Amino acid sequence: RAKIILSILPVIIIIFIGVTYKIFISNKTMIKESTIALAEEINRGYSALFEGELNTHVIAARNYNLVVSSFDNVLLSNRRNYLNKTTEVFLEHNKDILSFWLDFEKDKCDGLDDKFRNIDRFPETGRLNIGWHRGAGKVERDEVDVLSELDEEYYARPKEEKTEVVLEPYYYSYTNNKSDEILETTIAMPIFSKSGEVIGVTGIDISLESIKQMVDTIKPFGAGFAMLVSYSGNFVSVPD
């Protein structure tokens, strides 16, 4: 899994408005000031729109993490089925989200990793790793990842920082086909044990395609343009 936001998380989507305009010698200051004011107004309006949409996704990610984190209330023998069904149901009821997924450290959920080696889509380690996605147009279960991928950013960052994180935008294909790659980002959160140890991570994948398309339509004065820029300053969408 190679994997914006609101007042409580770093905003990683920023709209920069670039405007081309003619400057007349007699009133160039007035034109410049009004152009900048319009650009700022457009920026605020679209940023608020994006923030509202992303707030909804963050709430879904937190609710999912809360439910998964209560796994120890479920019988050991049924935990994998319970978490698998929970993940599927969350995806089915959140149609604007591409994927819900969870990863546990070895034996930190039910202690049955060795029993589930290479069984029911669990990896050769048997580690509890479940994901459901709709990236290919229908709801289906992910193929599992290998243990080494716990070093990947989507897992390592929330584990190390012990808080929810948002990844830089990236392109990803759920079919391993470059032709259907989707521009997306991930919100990931740690799963804590009762003693405060991070024992796993939950996450959701969100498509940025609709936001990118919306940004592409912003044309101030008919000749201006907008760019989608990540929190780290990487250009996600720029005009041709």
PDB file of N, CA and C in Angstrom, residues 127-202:
ATOM      1  N   ARG A 127      -0.314 -12.467  10.294  1.00  0.00           N
ATOM      2  CA  ARG A 127      -0.645 -11.201  10.949  1.00  0.00           C
ATOM      3  C   ARG A 127      -2.019 -10.695  10.524  1.00  0.00           C
ATOM      4  N   LEU A 128      -2.754 -10.091  11.473  1.00  0.00           N
ATOM      5  CA  LEU A 128      -4.093  -9.606  11.177  1.00  0.00           C
ATOM      6  C   LEU A 128      -3.997  -8.322  10.373  1.00  0.00           C
ATOM      7  N   ASN A 129      -4.340  -8.418   9.114  1.00  0.00           N
ATOM      8  CA  ASN A 129      -4.244  -7.319   8.163  1.00  0.00           C
ATOM      9  C   ASN A 129      -5.473  -7.403   7.263  1.00  0.00           C
ATOM     10  N   ILE A 130      -6.373  -6.435   7.374  1.00  0.00           N
ATOM     11  CA  ILE A 130      -7.634  -6.490   6.628  1.00  0.00           C
ATOM     12  C   ILE A 130      -7.875  -5.164   5.926  1.00  0.00           C
ATOM     13  N   GLY A 131      -8.325  -5.222   4.699  1.00  0.00           N
ATOM     14  CA  GLY A 131      -8.695  -4.016   3.974  1.00  0.00           C
ATOM     15  C   GLY A 131      -9.801  -4.304   2.973  1.00  0.00           C
ATOM     16  N   TRP A 132     -10.705  -3.342   2.837  1.00  0.00           N
ATOM     17  CA  TRP A 132     -11.751  -3.406   1.814  1.00  0.00           C
ATOM     18  C   TRP A 132     -11.699  -2.117   0.999  1.00  0.00           C
ATOM     19  N   HIS A 133     -11.902  -2.232  -0.313  1.00  0.00           N
ATOM     20  CA  HIS A 133     -11.820  -1.048  -1.170  1.00  0.00           C
ATOM     21  C   HIS A 133     -12.876  -1.105  -2.270  1.00  0.00           C
ATOM     22  N   ARG A 134     -13.092   0.062  -2.894  1.00  0.00           N
ATOM     23  CA  ARG A 134     -13.965   0.145  -4.072  1.00  0.00           C
ATOM     24  C   ARG A 134     -13.218   0.788  -5.233  1.00  0.00           C
ATOM     25  N   GLY A 135     -11.899   0.708  -5.206  1.00  0.00           N
ATOM     26  CA  GLY A 135     -11.088   1.347  -6.228  1.00  0.00           C
ATOM     27  C   GLY A 135     -11.291   0.805  -7.619  1.00  0.00           C
ATOM     28  N   ALA A 136     -11.750  -0.441  -7.715  1.00  0.00           N
ATOM     29  CA  ALA A 136     -11.980  -1.042  -9.036  1.00  0.00           C
ATOM     30  C   ALA A 136     -13.446  -0.950  -9.448  1.00  0.00           C
ATOM     31  N   GLY A 137     -14.233  -0.156  -8.715  1.00  0.00           N
ATOM     32  CA  GLY A 137     -15.632   0.049  -9.084  1.00  0.00           C
ATOM     33  C   GLY A 137     -16.627  -0.771  -8.288  1.00  0.00           C
ATOM     34  N   LYS A 138     -16.158  -1.697  -7.476  1.00  0.00           N
ATOM     35  CA  LYS A 138     -17.044  -2.500  -6.645  1.00  0.00           C
ATOM     36  C   LYS A 138     -16.355  -2.773  -5.309  1.00  0.00           C
ATOM     37  N   VAL A 139     -17.155  -3.033  -4.285  1.00  0.00           N
ATOM     38  CA  VAL A 139     -16.604  -3.290  -2.957  1.00  0.00           C
ATOM     39  C   VAL A 139     -15.991  -4.685  -2.926  1.00  0.00           C
ATOM     40  N   GLU A 140     -14.725  -4.768  -2.597  1.00  0.00           N
ATOM     41  CA  GLU A 140     -14.055  -6.056  -2.517  1.00  0.00           C
ATOM     42  C   GLU A 140     -12.905  -6.002  -1.523  1.00  0.00           C
ATOM     43  N   ARG A 141     -12.487  -7.171  -1.071  1.00  0.00           N
ATOM     44  CA  ARG A 141     -11.435  -7.239  -0.068  1.00  0.00           C
ATOM     45  C   ARG A 141     -10.060  -7.121  -0.713  1.00  0.00           C
ATOM     46  N   ASP A 142      -9.172  -6.433  -0.007  1.00  0.00           N
ATOM     47  CA  ASP A 142      -7.794  -6.259  -0.486  1.00  0.00           C
ATOM     48  C   ASP A 142      -7.013  -7.553  -0.409  1.00  0.00           C
ATOM     49  N   GLU A 143      -6.020  -7.642  -1.280  1.00  0.00           N
ATOM     50  CA  GLU A 143      -4.998  -8.658  -1.090  1.00  0.00           C
ATOM     51  C   GLU A 143      -4.123  -8.201   0.074  1.00  0.00           C
ATOM     52  N   VAL A 144      -3.568  -9.124   0.815  1.00  0.00           N
ATOM     53  CA  VAL A 144      -2.827  -8.759   2.024  1.00  0.00           C
ATOM     54  C   VAL A 144      -1.440  -8.235   1.699  1.00  0.00           C
ATOM     55  N   ASP A 145      -0.880  -7.491   2.651  1.00  0.00           N
ATOM     56  CA  ASP A 145       0.485  -6.991   2.548  1.00  0.00           C
ATOM     57  C   ASP A 145       1.415  -7.906   3.349  1.00  0.00           C
ATOM     58  N   VAL A 146       2.680  -7.774   3.101  1.00  0.00           N
ATOM     59  CA  VAL A 146       3.651  -8.583   3.838  1.00  0.00           C
ATOM     60  C   VAL A 146       4.121  -7.822   5.075  1.00  0.00           C
ATOM     61  N   LEU A 147       4.745  -8.541   5.985  1.00  0.00           N
ATOM     62  CA  LEU A 147       5.167  -7.951   7.246  1.00  0.00           C
ATOM     63  C   LEU A 147       6.117  -6.781   7.055  1.00  0.00           C
ATOM     64  N   SER A 148       6.974  -6.864   6.048  1.00  0.00           N
ATOM     65  CA  SER A 148       7.972  -5.819   5.838  1.00  0.00           C
ATOM     66  C   SER A 148       7.333  -4.461   5.570  1.00  0.00           C
ATOM     67  N   GLU A 149       6.079  -4.451   5.098  1.00  0.00           N
ATOM     68  CA  GLU A 149       5.444  -3.190   4.760  1.00  0.00           C
ATOM     69  C   GLU A 149       4.981  -2.411   5.989  1.00  0.00           C
ATOM     70  N   LEU A 150       5.202  -2.974   7.183  1.00  0.00           N
ATOM     71  CA  LEU A 150       4.940  -2.195   8.393  1.00  0.00           C
ATOM     72  C   LEU A 150       5.947  -1.053   8.517  1.00  0.00           C
ATOM     73  N   ASP A 151       6.976  -1.069   7.699  1.00  0.00           N
ATOM     74  CA  ASP A 151       7.939   0.029   7.670  1.00  0.00           C
ATOM     75  C   ASP A 151       7.468   1.169   6.776  1.00  0.00           C
ATOM     76  N   GLU A 152       6.414   0.933   6.000  1.00  0.00           N
ATOM     77  CA  GLU A 152       5.912   1.961   5.108  1.00  0.00           C
ATOM     78  C   GLU A 152       5.310   3.122   5.906  1.00  0.00           C
ATOM     79  N   GLU A 153       5.293   4.302   5.261  1.00  0.00           N
ATOM     80  CA  GLU A 153       4.856   5.523   5.941  1.00  0.00           C
ATOM     81  C   GLU A 153       3.444   5.418   6.496  1.00  0.00           C
ATOM     82  N   TYR A 154       2.552   4.770   5.776  1.00  0.00           N
ATOM     83  CA  TYR A 154       1.154   4.707   6.204  1.00  0.00           C
ATOM     84  C   TYR A 154       0.997   4.032   7.560  1.00  0.00           C
ATOM     85  N   TYR A 155       1.940   3.154   7.905  1.00  0.00           N
ATOM     86  CA  TYR A 155       1.904   2.467   9.195  1.00  0.00           C
ATOM     87  C   TYR A 155       2.908   3.064  10.184  1.00  0.00           C
ATOM     88  N   ALA A 156       4.117   3.317   9.704  1.00  0.00           N
ATOM     89  CA  ALA A 156       5.199   3.753  10.593  1.00  0.00           C
ATOM     90  C   ALA A 156       4.927   5.116  11.223  1.00  0.00           C
ATOM     91  N   ARG A 157       4.368   6.059  10.453  1.00  0.00           N
ATOM     92  CA  ARG A 157       4.177   7.405  11.006  1.00  0.00           C
ATOM     93  C   ARG A 157       3.177   7.445  12.159  1.00  0.00           C
ATOM     94  N   PRO A 158       1.947   6.925  11.994  1.00  0.00           N
ATOM     95  CA  PRO A 158       1.041   6.965  13.146  1.00  0.00           C
ATOM     96  C   PRO A 158       1.548   6.157  14.331  1.00  0.00           C
ATOM     97  N   LYS A 159       2.293   5.096  14.054  1.00  0.00           N
ATOM     98  CA  LYS A 159       2.859   4.302  15.147  1.00  0.00           C
ATOM     99  C   LYS A 159       3.900   5.101  15.918  1.00  0.00           C
ATOM    100  N   GLU A 160       4.793   5.765  15.199  1.00  0.00           N
ATOM    101  CA  GLU A 160       5.865   6.511  15.843  1.00  0.00           C
ATOM    102  C   GLU A 160       5.363   7.806  16.478  1.00  0.00           C
ATOM    103  N   GLU A 161       4.457   8.504  15.793  1.00  0.00           N
ATOM    104  CA  GLU A 161       3.977   9.793  16.288  1.00  0.00           C
ATOM    105  C   GLU A 161       2.827   9.650  17.288  1.00  0.00           C
ATOM    106  N   LYS A 162       2.224   8.466  17.323  1.00  0.00           N
ATOM    107  CA  LYS A 162       1.132   8.164  18.243  1.00  0.00           C
ATOM    108  C   LYS A 162      -0.033   9.135  18.110  1.00  0.00           C
ATOM    109  N   THR A 163      -0.330   9.486  16.874  1.00  0.00           N
ATOM    110  CA  THR A 163      -1.458  10.372  16.594  1.00  0.00           C
ATOM    111  C   THR A 163      -1.909  10.155  15.158  1.00  0.00           C
ATOM    112  N   GLU A 164      -3.044  10.752  14.794  1.00  0.00           N
ATOM    113  CA  GLU A 164      -3.544  10.608  13.428  1.00  0.00           C
ATOM    114  C   GLU A 164      -2.683  11.431  12.479  1.00  0.00           C
ATOM    115  N   VAL A 165      -2.464  10.897  11.293  1.00  0.00           N
ATOM    116  CA  VAL A 165      -1.615  11.568  10.308  1.00  0.00           C
ATOM    117  C   VAL A 165      -2.310  11.558   8.950  1.00  0.00           C
ATOM    118  N   VAL A 166      -1.905  12.497   8.105  1.00  0.00           N
ATOM    119  CA  VAL A 166      -2.393  12.573   6.726  1.00  0.00           C
ATOM    120  C   VAL A 166      -1.186  12.475   5.806  1.00  0.00           C
ATOM    121  N   LEU A 167      -1.228  11.550   4.870  1.00  0.00           N
ATOM    122  CA  LEU A 167      -0.098  11.355   3.962  1.00  0.00           C
ATOM    123  C   LEU A 167      -0.137  12.336   2.798  1.00  0.00           C
ATOM    124  N   GLU A 168       1.027  12.559   2.217  1.00  0.00           N
ATOM    125  CA  GLU A 168       1.114  13.344   0.998  1.00  0.00           C
ATOM    126  C   GLU A 168       0.272  12.688  -0.099  1.00  0.00           C
ATOM    127  N   PRO A 169      -0.360  13.463  -0.969  1.00  0.00           N
ATOM    128  CA  PRO A 169      -1.109  12.872  -2.082  1.00  0.00           C
ATOM    129  C   PRO A 169      -0.223  11.966  -2.930  1.00  0.00           C
ATOM    130  N   TYR A 170      -0.813  10.910  -3.474  1.00  0.00           N
ATOM    131  CA  TYR A 170      -0.066   9.943  -4.276  1.00  0.00           C
ATOM    132  C   TYR A 170      -1.026   9.291  -5.270  1.00  0.00           C
ATOM    133  N   TYR A 171      -0.482   8.640  -6.275  1.00  0.00           N
ATOM    134  CA  TYR A 171      -1.281   7.870  -7.230  1.00  0.00           C
ATOM    135  C   TYR A 171      -1.203   6.401  -6.858  1.00  0.00           C
ATOM    136  N   TYR A 172      -2.351   5.718  -6.921  1.00  0.00           N
ATOM    137  CA  TYR A 172      -2.394   4.314  -6.515  1.00  0.00           C
ATOM    138  C   TYR A 172      -3.431   3.549  -7.336  1.00  0.00           C
ATOM    139  N   SER A 173      -3.106   2.331  -7.693  1.00  0.00           N
ATOM    140  CA  SER A 173      -4.035   1.457  -8.408  1.00  0.00           C
ATOM    141  C   SER A 173      -4.397   0.266  -7.535  1.00  0.00           C
ATOM    142  N   TYR A 174      -5.674  -0.002  -7.396  1.00  0.00           N
ATOM    143  CA  TYR A 174      -6.123  -1.153  -6.606  1.00  0.00           C
ATOM    144  C   TYR A 174      -6.097  -2.440  -7.419  1.00  0.00           C
ATOM    145  N   THR A 175      -5.777  -2.324  -8.701  1.00  0.00           N
ATOM    146  CA  THR A 175      -5.684  -3.499  -9.565  1.00  0.00           C
ATOM    147  C   THR A 175      -4.250  -3.726 -10.053  1.00  0.00           C
ATOM    148  N   ASN A 176      -3.309  -2.929  -9.533  1.00  0.00           N
ATOM    149  CA  ASN A 176      -1.916  -2.979  -9.976  1.00  0.00           C
ATOM    150  C   ASN A 176      -1.774  -2.657 -11.451  1.00  0.00           C
ATOM    151  N   ASN A 177      -2.683  -1.820 -11.933  1.00  0.00           N
ATOM    152  CA  ASN A 177      -2.683  -1.411 -13.336  1.00  0.00           C
ATOM    153  C   ASN A 177      -2.488   0.100 -13.401  1.00  0.00           C
ATOM    154  N   LYS A 178      -1.411   0.551 -13.976  1.00  0.00           N
ATOM    155  CA  LYS A 178      -1.086   1.980 -14.006  1.00  0.00           C
ATOM    156  C   LYS A 178      -2.164   2.804 -14.698  1.00  0.00           C
ATOM    157  N   SER A 179      -2.912   2.184 -15.606  1.00  0.00           N
ATOM    158  CA  SER A 179      -3.918   2.919 -16.375  1.00  0.00           C
ATOM    159  C   SER A 179      -5.115   3.356 -15.523  1.00  0.00           C
ATOM    160  N   ASP A 180      -5.332   2.731 -14.362  1.00  0.00           N
ATOM    161  CA  ASP A 180      -6.470   3.140 -13.537  1.00  0.00           C
ATOM    162  C   ASP A 180      -6.027   3.683 -12.167  1.00  0.00           C
ATOM    163  N   GLU A 181      -4.809   4.250 -12.148  1.00  0.00           N
ATOM    164  CA  GLU A 181      -4.331   4.861 -10.909  1.00  0.00           C
ATOM    165  C   GLU A 181      -5.223   6.035 -10.498  1.00  0.00           C
ATOM    166  N   ILE A 182      -5.396   6.213  -9.189  1.00  0.00           N
ATOM    167  CA  ILE A 182      -6.255   7.249  -8.633  1.00  0.00           C
ATOM    168  C   ILE A 182      -5.412   8.193  -7.786  1.00  0.00           C
ATOM    169  N   LEU A 183      -5.637   9.490  -7.935  1.00  0.00           N
ATOM    170  CA  LEU A 183      -4.984  10.458  -7.061  1.00  0.00           C
ATOM    171  C   LEU A 183      -5.701  10.433  -5.722  1.00  0.00           C
ATOM    172  N   GLU A 184      -4.972  10.132  -4.643  1.00  0.00           N
ATOM    173  CA  GLU A 184      -5.619   9.977  -3.344  1.00  0.00           C
ATOM    174  C   GLU A 184      -4.682  10.349  -2.215  1.00  0.00           C
ATOM    175  N   THR A 185      -5.224  10.348  -1.007  1.00  0.00           N
ATOM    176  CA  THR A 185      -4.433  10.510   0.200  1.00  0.00           C
ATOM    177  C   THR A 185      -4.968   9.551   1.250  1.00  0.00           C
ATOM    178  N   THR A 186      -4.255   9.417   2.362  1.00  0.00           N
ATOM    179  CA  THR A 186      -4.629   8.489   3.416  1.00  0.00           C
ATOM    180  C   THR A 186      -4.662   9.200   4.763  1.00  0.00           C
ATOM    181  N   ILE A 187      -5.691   8.916   5.550  1.00  0.00           N
ATOM    182  CA  ILE A 187      -5.740   9.346   6.945  1.00  0.00           C
ATOM    183  C   ILE A 187      -5.556   8.087   7.786  1.00  0.00           C
ATOM    184  N   ALA A 188      -4.506   8.041   8.597  1.00  0.00           N
ATOM    185  CA  ALA A 188      -4.195   6.851   9.385  1.00  0.00           C
ATOM    186  C   ALA A 188      -4.101   7.204  10.869  1.00  0.00           C
ATOM    187  N   MET A 189      -4.535   6.269  11.720  1.00  0.00           N
ATOM    188  CA  MET A 189      -4.583   6.499  13.168  1.00  0.00           C
ATOM    189  C   MET A 189      -4.099   5.266  13.921  1.00  0.00           C
ATOM    190  N   PRO A 190      -3.402   5.451  15.040  1.00  0.00           N
ATOM    191  CA  PRO A 190      -2.900   4.304  15.810  1.00  0.00           C
ATOM    192  C   PRO A 190      -4.009   3.605  16.591  1.00  0.00           C
ATOM    193  N   ILE A 191      -3.819   2.313  16.812  1.00  0.00           N
ATOM    194  CA  ILE A 191      -4.663   1.528  17.712  1.00  0.00           C
ATOM    195  C   ILE A 191      -3.852   1.331  18.996  1.00  0.00           C
ATOM    196  N   PHE A 192      -4.422   1.690  20.126  1.00  0.00           N
ATOM    197  CA  PHE A 192      -3.709   1.584  21.391  1.00  0.00           C
ATOM    198  C   PHE A 192      -4.222   0.408  22.221  1.00  0.00           C
ATOM    199  N   SER A 193      -3.305  -0.200  22.953  1.00  0.00           N
ATOM    200  CA  SER A 193      -3.694  -1.204  23.941  1.00  0.00           C
ATOM    201  C   SER A 193      -4.166  -0.478  25.198  1.00  0.00           C
ATOM    202  N   LYS A 194      -4.683  -1.211  26.157  1.00  0.00           N
ATOM    203  CA  LYS A 194      -5.141  -0.600  27.395  1.00  0.00           C
ATOM    204  C   LYS A 194      -3.992   0.045  28.164  1.00  0.00           C
ATOM    205  N   SER A 195      -2.778  -0.416  27.907  1.00  0.00           N
ATOM    206  CA  SER A 195      -1.614   0.146  28.599  1.00  0.00           C
ATOM    207  C   SER A 195      -0.996   1.320  27.850  1.00  0.00           C
ATOM    208  N   GLY A 196      -1.576   1.681  26.692  1.00  0.00           N
ATOM    209  CA  GLY A 196      -1.078   2.813  25.924  1.00  0.00           C
ATOM    210  C   GLY A 196      -0.068   2.473  24.860  1.00  0.00           C
ATOM    211  N   GLU A 197       0.180   1.190  24.631  1.00  0.00           N
ATOM    212  CA  GLU A 197       1.110   0.761  23.584  1.00  0.00           C
ATOM    213  C   GLU A 197       0.414   0.796  22.230  1.00  0.00           C
ATOM    214  N   VAL A 198       1.118   1.248  21.193  1.00  0.00           N
ATOM    215  CA  VAL A 198       0.567   1.200  19.835  1.00  0.00           C
ATOM    216  C   VAL A 198       0.691  -0.229  19.325  1.00  0.00           C
ATOM    217  N   ILE A 199      -0.437  -0.865  19.051  1.00  0.00           N
ATOM    218  CA  ILE A 199      -0.424  -2.267  18.632  1.00  0.00           C
ATOM    219  C   ILE A 199      -0.941  -2.453  17.212  1.00  0.00           C
ATOM    220  N   GLY A 200      -1.271  -1.352  16.558  1.00  0.00           N
ATOM    221  CA  GLY A 200      -1.751  -1.445  15.190  1.00  0.00           C
ATOM    222  C   GLY A 200      -2.137  -0.078  14.661  1.00  0.00           C
ATOM    223  N   VAL A 201      -2.662  -0.066  13.448  1.00  0.00           N
ATOM    224  CA  VAL A 201      -3.052   1.182  12.779  1.00  0.00           C
ATOM    225  C   VAL A 201      -4.304   0.933  11.953  1.00  0.00           C
ATOM    226  N   THR A 202      -5.226   1.905  11.960  1.00  0.00           N
ATOM    227  CA  THR A 202      -6.362   1.883  11.049  1.00  0.00           C
ATOM    228  C   THR A 202      -6.216   3.047  10.071  1.00  0.00           C
TER     229      THR A 202
END
